[in-house]
mmCIF file with all atom_site columns, C-alpha atoms in Angstrom:
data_model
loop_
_atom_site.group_PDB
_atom_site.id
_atom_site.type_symbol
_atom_site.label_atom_id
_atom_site.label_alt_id
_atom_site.label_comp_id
_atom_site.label_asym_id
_atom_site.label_entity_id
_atom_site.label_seq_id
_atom_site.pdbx_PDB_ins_code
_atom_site.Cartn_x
_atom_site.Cartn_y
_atom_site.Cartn_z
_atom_site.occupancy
_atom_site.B_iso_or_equiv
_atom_site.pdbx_formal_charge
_atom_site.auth_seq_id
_atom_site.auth_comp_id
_atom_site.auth_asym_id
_atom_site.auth_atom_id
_atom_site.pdbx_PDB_model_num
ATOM 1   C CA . UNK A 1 1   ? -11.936 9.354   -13.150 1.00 0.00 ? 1   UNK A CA 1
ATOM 2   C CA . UNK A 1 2   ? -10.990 7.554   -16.287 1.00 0.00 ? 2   UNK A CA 1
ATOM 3   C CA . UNK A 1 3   ? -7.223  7.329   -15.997 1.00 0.00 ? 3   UNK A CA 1
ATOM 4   C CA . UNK A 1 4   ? -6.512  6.990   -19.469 1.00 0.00 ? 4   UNK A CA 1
ATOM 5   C CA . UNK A 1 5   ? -8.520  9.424   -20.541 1.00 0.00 ? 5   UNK A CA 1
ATOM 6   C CA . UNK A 1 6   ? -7.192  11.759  -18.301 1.00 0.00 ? 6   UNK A CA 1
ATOM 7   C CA . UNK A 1 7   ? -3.678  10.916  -19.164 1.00 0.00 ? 7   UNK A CA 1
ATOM 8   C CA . UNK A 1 8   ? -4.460  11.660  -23.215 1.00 0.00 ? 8   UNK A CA 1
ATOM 9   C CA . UNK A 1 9   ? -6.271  15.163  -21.927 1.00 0.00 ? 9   UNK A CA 1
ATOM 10  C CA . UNK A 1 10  ? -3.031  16.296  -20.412 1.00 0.00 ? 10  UNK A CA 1
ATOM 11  C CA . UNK A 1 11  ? -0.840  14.516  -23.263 1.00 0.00 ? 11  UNK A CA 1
ATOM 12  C CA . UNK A 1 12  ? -2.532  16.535  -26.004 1.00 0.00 ? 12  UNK A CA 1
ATOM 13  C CA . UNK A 1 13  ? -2.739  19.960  -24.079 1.00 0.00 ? 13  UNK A CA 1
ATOM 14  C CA . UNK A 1 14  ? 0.317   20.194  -22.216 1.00 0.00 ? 14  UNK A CA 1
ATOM 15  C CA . UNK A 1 15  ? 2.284   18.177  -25.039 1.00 0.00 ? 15  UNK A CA 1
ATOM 16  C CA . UNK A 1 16  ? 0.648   18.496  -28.036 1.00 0.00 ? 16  UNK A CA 1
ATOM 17  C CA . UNK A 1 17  ? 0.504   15.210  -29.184 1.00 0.00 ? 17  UNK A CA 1
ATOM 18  C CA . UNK A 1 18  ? -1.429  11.598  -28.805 1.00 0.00 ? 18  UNK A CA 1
ATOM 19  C CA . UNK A 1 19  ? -1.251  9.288   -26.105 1.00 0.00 ? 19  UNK A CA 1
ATOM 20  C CA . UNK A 1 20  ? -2.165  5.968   -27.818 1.00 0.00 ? 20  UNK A CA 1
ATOM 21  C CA . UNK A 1 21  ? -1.441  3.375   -24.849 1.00 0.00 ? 21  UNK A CA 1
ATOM 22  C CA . UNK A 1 22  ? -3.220  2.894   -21.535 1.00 0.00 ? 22  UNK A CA 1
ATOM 23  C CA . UNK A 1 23  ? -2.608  3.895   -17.825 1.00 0.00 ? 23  UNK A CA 1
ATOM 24  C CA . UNK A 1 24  ? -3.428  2.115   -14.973 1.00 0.00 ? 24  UNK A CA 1
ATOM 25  C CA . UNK A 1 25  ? -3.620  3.276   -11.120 1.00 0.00 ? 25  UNK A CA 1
ATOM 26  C CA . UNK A 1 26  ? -0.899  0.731   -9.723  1.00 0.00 ? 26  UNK A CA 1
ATOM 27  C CA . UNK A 1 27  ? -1.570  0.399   -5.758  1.00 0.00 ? 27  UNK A CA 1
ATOM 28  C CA . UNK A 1 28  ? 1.821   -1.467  -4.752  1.00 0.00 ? 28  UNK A CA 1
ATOM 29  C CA . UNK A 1 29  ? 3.946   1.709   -5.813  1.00 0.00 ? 29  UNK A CA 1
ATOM 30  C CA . UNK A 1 30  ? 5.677   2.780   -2.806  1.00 0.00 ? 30  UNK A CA 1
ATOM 31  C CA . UNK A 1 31  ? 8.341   5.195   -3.560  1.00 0.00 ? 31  UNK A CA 1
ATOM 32  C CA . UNK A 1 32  ? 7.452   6.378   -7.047  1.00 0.00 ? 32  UNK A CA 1
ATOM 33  C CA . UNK A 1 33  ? 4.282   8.527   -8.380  1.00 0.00 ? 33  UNK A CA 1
ATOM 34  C CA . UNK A 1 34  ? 4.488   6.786   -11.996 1.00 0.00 ? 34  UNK A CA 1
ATOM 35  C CA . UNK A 1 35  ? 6.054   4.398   -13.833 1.00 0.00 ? 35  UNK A CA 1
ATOM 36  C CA . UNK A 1 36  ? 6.181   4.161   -17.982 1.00 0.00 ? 36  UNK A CA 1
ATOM 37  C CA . UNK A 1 37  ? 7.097   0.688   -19.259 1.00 0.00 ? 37  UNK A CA 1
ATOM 38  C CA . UNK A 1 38  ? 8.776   0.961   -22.287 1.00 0.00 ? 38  UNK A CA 1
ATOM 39  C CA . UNK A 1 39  ? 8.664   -2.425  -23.583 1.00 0.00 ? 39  UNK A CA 1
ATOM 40  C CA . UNK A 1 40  ? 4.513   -2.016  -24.202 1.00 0.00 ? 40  UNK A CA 1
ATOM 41  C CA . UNK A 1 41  ? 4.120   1.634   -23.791 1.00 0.00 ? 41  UNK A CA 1
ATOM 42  C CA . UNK A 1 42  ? 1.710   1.684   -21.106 1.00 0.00 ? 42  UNK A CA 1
ATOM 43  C CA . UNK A 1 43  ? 1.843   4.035   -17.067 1.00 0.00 ? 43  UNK A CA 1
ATOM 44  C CA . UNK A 1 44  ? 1.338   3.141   -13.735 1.00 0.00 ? 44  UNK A CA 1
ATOM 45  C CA . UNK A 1 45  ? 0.489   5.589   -11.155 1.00 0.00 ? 45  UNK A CA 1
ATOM 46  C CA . UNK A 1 46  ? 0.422   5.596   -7.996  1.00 0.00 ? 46  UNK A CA 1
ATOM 47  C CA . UNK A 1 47  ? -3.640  6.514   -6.241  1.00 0.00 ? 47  UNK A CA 1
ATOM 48  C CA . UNK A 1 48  ? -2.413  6.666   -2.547  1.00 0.00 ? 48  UNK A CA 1
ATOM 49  C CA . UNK A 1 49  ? -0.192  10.297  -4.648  1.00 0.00 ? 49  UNK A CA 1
ATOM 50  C CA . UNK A 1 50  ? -3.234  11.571  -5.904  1.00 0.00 ? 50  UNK A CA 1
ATOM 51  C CA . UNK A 1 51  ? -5.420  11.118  -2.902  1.00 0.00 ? 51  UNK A CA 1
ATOM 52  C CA . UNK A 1 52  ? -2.524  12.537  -1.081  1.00 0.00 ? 52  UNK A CA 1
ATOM 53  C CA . UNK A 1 53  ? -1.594  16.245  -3.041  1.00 0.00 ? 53  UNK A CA 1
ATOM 54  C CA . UNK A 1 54  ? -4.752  16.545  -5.502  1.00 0.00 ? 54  UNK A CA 1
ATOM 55  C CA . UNK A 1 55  ? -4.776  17.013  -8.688  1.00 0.00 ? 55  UNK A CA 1
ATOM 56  C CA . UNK A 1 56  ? -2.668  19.962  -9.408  1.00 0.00 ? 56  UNK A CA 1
ATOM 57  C CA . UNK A 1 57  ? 0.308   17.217  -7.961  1.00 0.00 ? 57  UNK A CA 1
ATOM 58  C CA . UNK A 1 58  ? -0.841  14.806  -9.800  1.00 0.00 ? 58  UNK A CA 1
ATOM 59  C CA . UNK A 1 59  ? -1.172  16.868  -13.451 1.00 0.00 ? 59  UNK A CA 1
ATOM 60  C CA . UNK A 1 60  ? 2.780   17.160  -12.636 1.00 0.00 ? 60  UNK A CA 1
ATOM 61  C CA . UNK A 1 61  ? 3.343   13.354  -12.523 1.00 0.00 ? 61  UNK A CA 1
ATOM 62  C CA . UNK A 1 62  ? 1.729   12.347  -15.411 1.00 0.00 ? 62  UNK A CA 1
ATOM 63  C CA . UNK A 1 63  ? 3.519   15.248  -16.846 1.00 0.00 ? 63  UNK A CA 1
ATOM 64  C CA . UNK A 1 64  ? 6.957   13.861  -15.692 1.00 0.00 ? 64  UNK A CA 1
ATOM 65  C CA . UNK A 1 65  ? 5.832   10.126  -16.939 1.00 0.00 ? 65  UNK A CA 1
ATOM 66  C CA . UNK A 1 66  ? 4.762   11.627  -20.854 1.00 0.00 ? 66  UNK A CA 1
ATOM 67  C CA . UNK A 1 67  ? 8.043   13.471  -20.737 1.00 0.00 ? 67  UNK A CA 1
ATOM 68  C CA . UNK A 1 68  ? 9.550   9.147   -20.691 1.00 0.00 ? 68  UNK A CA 1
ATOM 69  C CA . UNK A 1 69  ? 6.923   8.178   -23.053 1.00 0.00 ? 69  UNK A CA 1
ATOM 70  C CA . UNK A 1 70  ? 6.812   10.805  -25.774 1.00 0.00 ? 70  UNK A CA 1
ATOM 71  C CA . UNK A 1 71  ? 11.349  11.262  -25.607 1.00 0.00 ? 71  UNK A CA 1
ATOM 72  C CA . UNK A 1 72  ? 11.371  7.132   -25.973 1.00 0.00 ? 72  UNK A CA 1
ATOM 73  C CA . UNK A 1 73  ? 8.955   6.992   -28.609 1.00 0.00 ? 73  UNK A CA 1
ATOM 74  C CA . UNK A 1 74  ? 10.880  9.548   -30.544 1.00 0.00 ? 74  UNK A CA 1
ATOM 75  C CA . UNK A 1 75  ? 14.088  8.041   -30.129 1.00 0.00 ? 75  UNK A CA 1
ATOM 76  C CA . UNK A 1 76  ? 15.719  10.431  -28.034 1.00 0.00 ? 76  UNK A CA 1
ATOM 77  C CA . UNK A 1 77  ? 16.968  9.888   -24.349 1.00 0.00 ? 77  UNK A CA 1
ATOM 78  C CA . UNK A 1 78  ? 14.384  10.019  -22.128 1.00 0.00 ? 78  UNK A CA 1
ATOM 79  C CA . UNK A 1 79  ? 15.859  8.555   -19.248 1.00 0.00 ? 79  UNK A CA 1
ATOM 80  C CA . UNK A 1 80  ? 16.105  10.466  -15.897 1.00 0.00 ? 80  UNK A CA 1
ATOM 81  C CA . UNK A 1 81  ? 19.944  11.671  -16.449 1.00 0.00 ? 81  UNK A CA 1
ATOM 82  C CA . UNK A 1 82  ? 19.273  12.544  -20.380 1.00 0.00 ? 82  UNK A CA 1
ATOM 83  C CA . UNK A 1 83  ? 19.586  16.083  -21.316 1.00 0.00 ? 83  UNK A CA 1
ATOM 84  C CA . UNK A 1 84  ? 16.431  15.828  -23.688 1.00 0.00 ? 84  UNK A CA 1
ATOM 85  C CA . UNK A 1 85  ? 14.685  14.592  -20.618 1.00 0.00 ? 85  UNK A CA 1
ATOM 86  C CA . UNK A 1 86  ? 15.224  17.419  -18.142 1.00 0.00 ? 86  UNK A CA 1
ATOM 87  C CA . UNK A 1 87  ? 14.705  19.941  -20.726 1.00 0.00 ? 87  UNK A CA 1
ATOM 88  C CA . UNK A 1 88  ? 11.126  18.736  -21.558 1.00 0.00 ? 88  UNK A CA 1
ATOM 89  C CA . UNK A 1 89  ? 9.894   17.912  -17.773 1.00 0.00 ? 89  UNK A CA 1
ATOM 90  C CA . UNK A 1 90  ? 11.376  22.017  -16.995 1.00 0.00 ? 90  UNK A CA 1
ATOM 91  C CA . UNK A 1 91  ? 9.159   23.371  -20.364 1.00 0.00 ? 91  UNK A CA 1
ATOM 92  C CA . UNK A 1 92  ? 6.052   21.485  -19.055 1.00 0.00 ? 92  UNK A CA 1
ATOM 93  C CA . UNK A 1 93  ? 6.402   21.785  -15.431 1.00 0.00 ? 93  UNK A CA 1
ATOM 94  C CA . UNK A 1 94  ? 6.737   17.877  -14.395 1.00 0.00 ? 94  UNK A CA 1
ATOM 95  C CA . UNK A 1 95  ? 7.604   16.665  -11.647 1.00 0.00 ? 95  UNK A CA 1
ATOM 96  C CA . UNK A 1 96  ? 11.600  16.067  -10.916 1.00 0.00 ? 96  UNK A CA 1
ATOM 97  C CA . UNK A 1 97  ? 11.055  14.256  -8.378  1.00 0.00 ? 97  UNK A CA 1
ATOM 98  C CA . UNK A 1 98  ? 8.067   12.078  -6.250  1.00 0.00 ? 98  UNK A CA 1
ATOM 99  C CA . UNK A 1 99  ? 7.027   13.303  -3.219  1.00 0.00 ? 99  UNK A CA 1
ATOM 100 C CA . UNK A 1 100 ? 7.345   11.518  0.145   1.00 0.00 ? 100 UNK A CA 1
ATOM 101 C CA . UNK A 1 101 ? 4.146   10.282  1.109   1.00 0.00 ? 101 UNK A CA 1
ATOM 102 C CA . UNK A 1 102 ? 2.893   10.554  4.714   1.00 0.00 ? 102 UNK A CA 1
ATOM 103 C CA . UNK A 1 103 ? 4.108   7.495   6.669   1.00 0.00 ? 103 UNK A CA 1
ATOM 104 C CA . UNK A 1 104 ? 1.423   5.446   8.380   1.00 0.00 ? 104 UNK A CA 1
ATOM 105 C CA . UNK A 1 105 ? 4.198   3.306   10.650  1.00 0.00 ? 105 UNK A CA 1
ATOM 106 C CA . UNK A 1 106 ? 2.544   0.748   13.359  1.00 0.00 ? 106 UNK A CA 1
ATOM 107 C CA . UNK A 1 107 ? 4.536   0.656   15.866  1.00 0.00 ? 107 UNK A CA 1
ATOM 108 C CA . UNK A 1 108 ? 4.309   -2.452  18.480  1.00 0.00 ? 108 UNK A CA 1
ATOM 109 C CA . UNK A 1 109 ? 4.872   -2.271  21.988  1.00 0.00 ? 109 UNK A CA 1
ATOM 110 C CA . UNK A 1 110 ? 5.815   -4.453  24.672  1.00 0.00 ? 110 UNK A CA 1
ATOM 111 C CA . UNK A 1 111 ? 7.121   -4.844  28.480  1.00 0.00 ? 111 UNK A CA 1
ATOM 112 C CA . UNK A 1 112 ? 9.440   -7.028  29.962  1.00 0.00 ? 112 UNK A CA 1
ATOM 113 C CA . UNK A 1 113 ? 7.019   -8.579  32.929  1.00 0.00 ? 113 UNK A CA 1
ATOM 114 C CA . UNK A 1 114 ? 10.126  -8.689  34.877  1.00 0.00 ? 114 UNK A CA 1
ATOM 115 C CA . UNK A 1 115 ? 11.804  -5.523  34.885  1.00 0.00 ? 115 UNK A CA 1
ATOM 116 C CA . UNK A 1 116 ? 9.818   -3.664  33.527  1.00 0.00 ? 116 UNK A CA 1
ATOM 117 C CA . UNK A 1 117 ? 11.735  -2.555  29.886  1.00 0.00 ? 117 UNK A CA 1
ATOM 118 C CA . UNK A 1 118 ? 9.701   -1.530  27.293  1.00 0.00 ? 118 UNK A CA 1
ATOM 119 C CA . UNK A 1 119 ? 10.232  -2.060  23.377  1.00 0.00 ? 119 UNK A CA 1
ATOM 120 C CA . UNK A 1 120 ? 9.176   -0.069  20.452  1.00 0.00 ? 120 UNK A CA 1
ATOM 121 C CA . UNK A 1 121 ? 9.414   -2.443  17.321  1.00 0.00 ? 121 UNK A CA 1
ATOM 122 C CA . UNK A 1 122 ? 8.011   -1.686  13.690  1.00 0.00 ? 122 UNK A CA 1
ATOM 123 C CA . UNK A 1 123 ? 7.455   -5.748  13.155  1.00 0.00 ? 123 UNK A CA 1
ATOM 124 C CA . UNK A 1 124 ? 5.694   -7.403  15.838  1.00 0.00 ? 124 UNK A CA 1
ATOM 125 C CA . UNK A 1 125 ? 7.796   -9.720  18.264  1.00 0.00 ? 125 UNK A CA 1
ATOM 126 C CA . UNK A 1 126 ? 6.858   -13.381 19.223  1.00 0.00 ? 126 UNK A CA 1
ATOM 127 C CA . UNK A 1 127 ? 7.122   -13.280 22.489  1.00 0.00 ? 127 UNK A CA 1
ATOM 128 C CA . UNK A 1 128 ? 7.042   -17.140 22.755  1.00 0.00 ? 128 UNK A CA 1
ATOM 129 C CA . UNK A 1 129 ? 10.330  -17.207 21.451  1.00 0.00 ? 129 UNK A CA 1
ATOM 130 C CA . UNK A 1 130 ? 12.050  -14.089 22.300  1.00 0.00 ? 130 UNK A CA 1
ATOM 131 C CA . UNK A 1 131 ? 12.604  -12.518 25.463  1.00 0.00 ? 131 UNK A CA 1
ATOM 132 C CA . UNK A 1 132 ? 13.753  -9.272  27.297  1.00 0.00 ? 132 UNK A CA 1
ATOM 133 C CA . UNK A 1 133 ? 17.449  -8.631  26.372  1.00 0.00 ? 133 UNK A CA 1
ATOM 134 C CA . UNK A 1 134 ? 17.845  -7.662  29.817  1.00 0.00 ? 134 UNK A CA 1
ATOM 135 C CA . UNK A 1 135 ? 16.769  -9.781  31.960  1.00 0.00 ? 135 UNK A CA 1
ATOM 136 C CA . UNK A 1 136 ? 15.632  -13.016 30.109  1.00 0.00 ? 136 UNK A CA 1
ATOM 137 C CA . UNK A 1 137 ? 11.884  -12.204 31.063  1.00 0.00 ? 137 UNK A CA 1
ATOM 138 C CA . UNK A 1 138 ? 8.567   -12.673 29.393  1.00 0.00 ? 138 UNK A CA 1
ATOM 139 C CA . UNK A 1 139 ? 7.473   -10.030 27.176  1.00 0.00 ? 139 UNK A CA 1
ATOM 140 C CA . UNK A 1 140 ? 4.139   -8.620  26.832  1.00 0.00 ? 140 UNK A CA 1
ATOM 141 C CA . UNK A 1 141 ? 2.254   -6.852  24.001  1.00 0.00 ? 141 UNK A CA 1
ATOM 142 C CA . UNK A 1 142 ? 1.066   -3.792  25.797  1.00 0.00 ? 142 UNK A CA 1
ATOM 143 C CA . UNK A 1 143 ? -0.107  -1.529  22.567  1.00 0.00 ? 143 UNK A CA 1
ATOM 144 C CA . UNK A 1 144 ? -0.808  -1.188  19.151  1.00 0.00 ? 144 UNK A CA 1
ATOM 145 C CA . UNK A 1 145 ? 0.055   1.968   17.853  1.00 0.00 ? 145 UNK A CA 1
ATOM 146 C CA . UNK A 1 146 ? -0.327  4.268   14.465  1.00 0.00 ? 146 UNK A CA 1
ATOM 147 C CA . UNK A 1 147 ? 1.841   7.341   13.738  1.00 0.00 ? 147 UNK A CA 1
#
């Protein structure tokens, strides 16, 4: 898919008006579905969103993001707490807010050779410097896991 492209389709037919700047899938986006960078006009969105919820999802976020480029470029408030904002994103059906992607956590795990404790840990442990908390004994890696 041609992102920009795309992003002009919607612009025009949900919006009625041109989209004359580019957009740009933006894979470091963690928490957001879109960005809109006022100083040069251009989106980011996030893939991982759209591969994720579909399209249907998606067509709301770019929604939500013209709603921040088309208020801005017309000089009215188009930030999120802006009354001209809200009332555009509820007459096109945008997006309020991003939705929580589904987590892909490692979790490491490891075993006190001594007594036998086992750890759960998100970031993994060097067990050349640290020990059990218990008993002072040598821990061991025993899994790798994804949730």
């Amino acid at each position: 898919m041609n992102l920009t492209n795309y992003v002009r389709e919607v612009s025009q037919k949900d919006f009625g008006k041109e989209f004359h700047h580019t957009a740009t899938w933006n894979t470091r986006l963690r928490t957001t579905g879109g960005r809109f960078f006022p100083a040069d006009g251009h989106l980011d969105f996030n893939p991982k969103l759209y591969e994720a919820f579909g399209e249907e999802i998606f067509r709301k976020i770019v929604r939500h993001e013209l709603c921040h480029y088309h208020l801005y470029f017309e000089g009215k408030g188009y930030k999120h707490a802006d009354a001209d904002f809200k009332e555009l994103l509820q007459k096109v059906d945008g997006l309020r807010y991003a939705l929580t992607m589904p987590s892909e956590m490692v979790y490491h795990y490891y075993r006190c050779q001594k007594c036998g404790q086992e750890y759960r840990r998100k970031r993994r442990v060097n067990t050349q410097k640290y020990s059990c908390g218990l008993c002072h004994g040598k821990l061991l890696e025993i899994k790798k896991q994804k949730t």
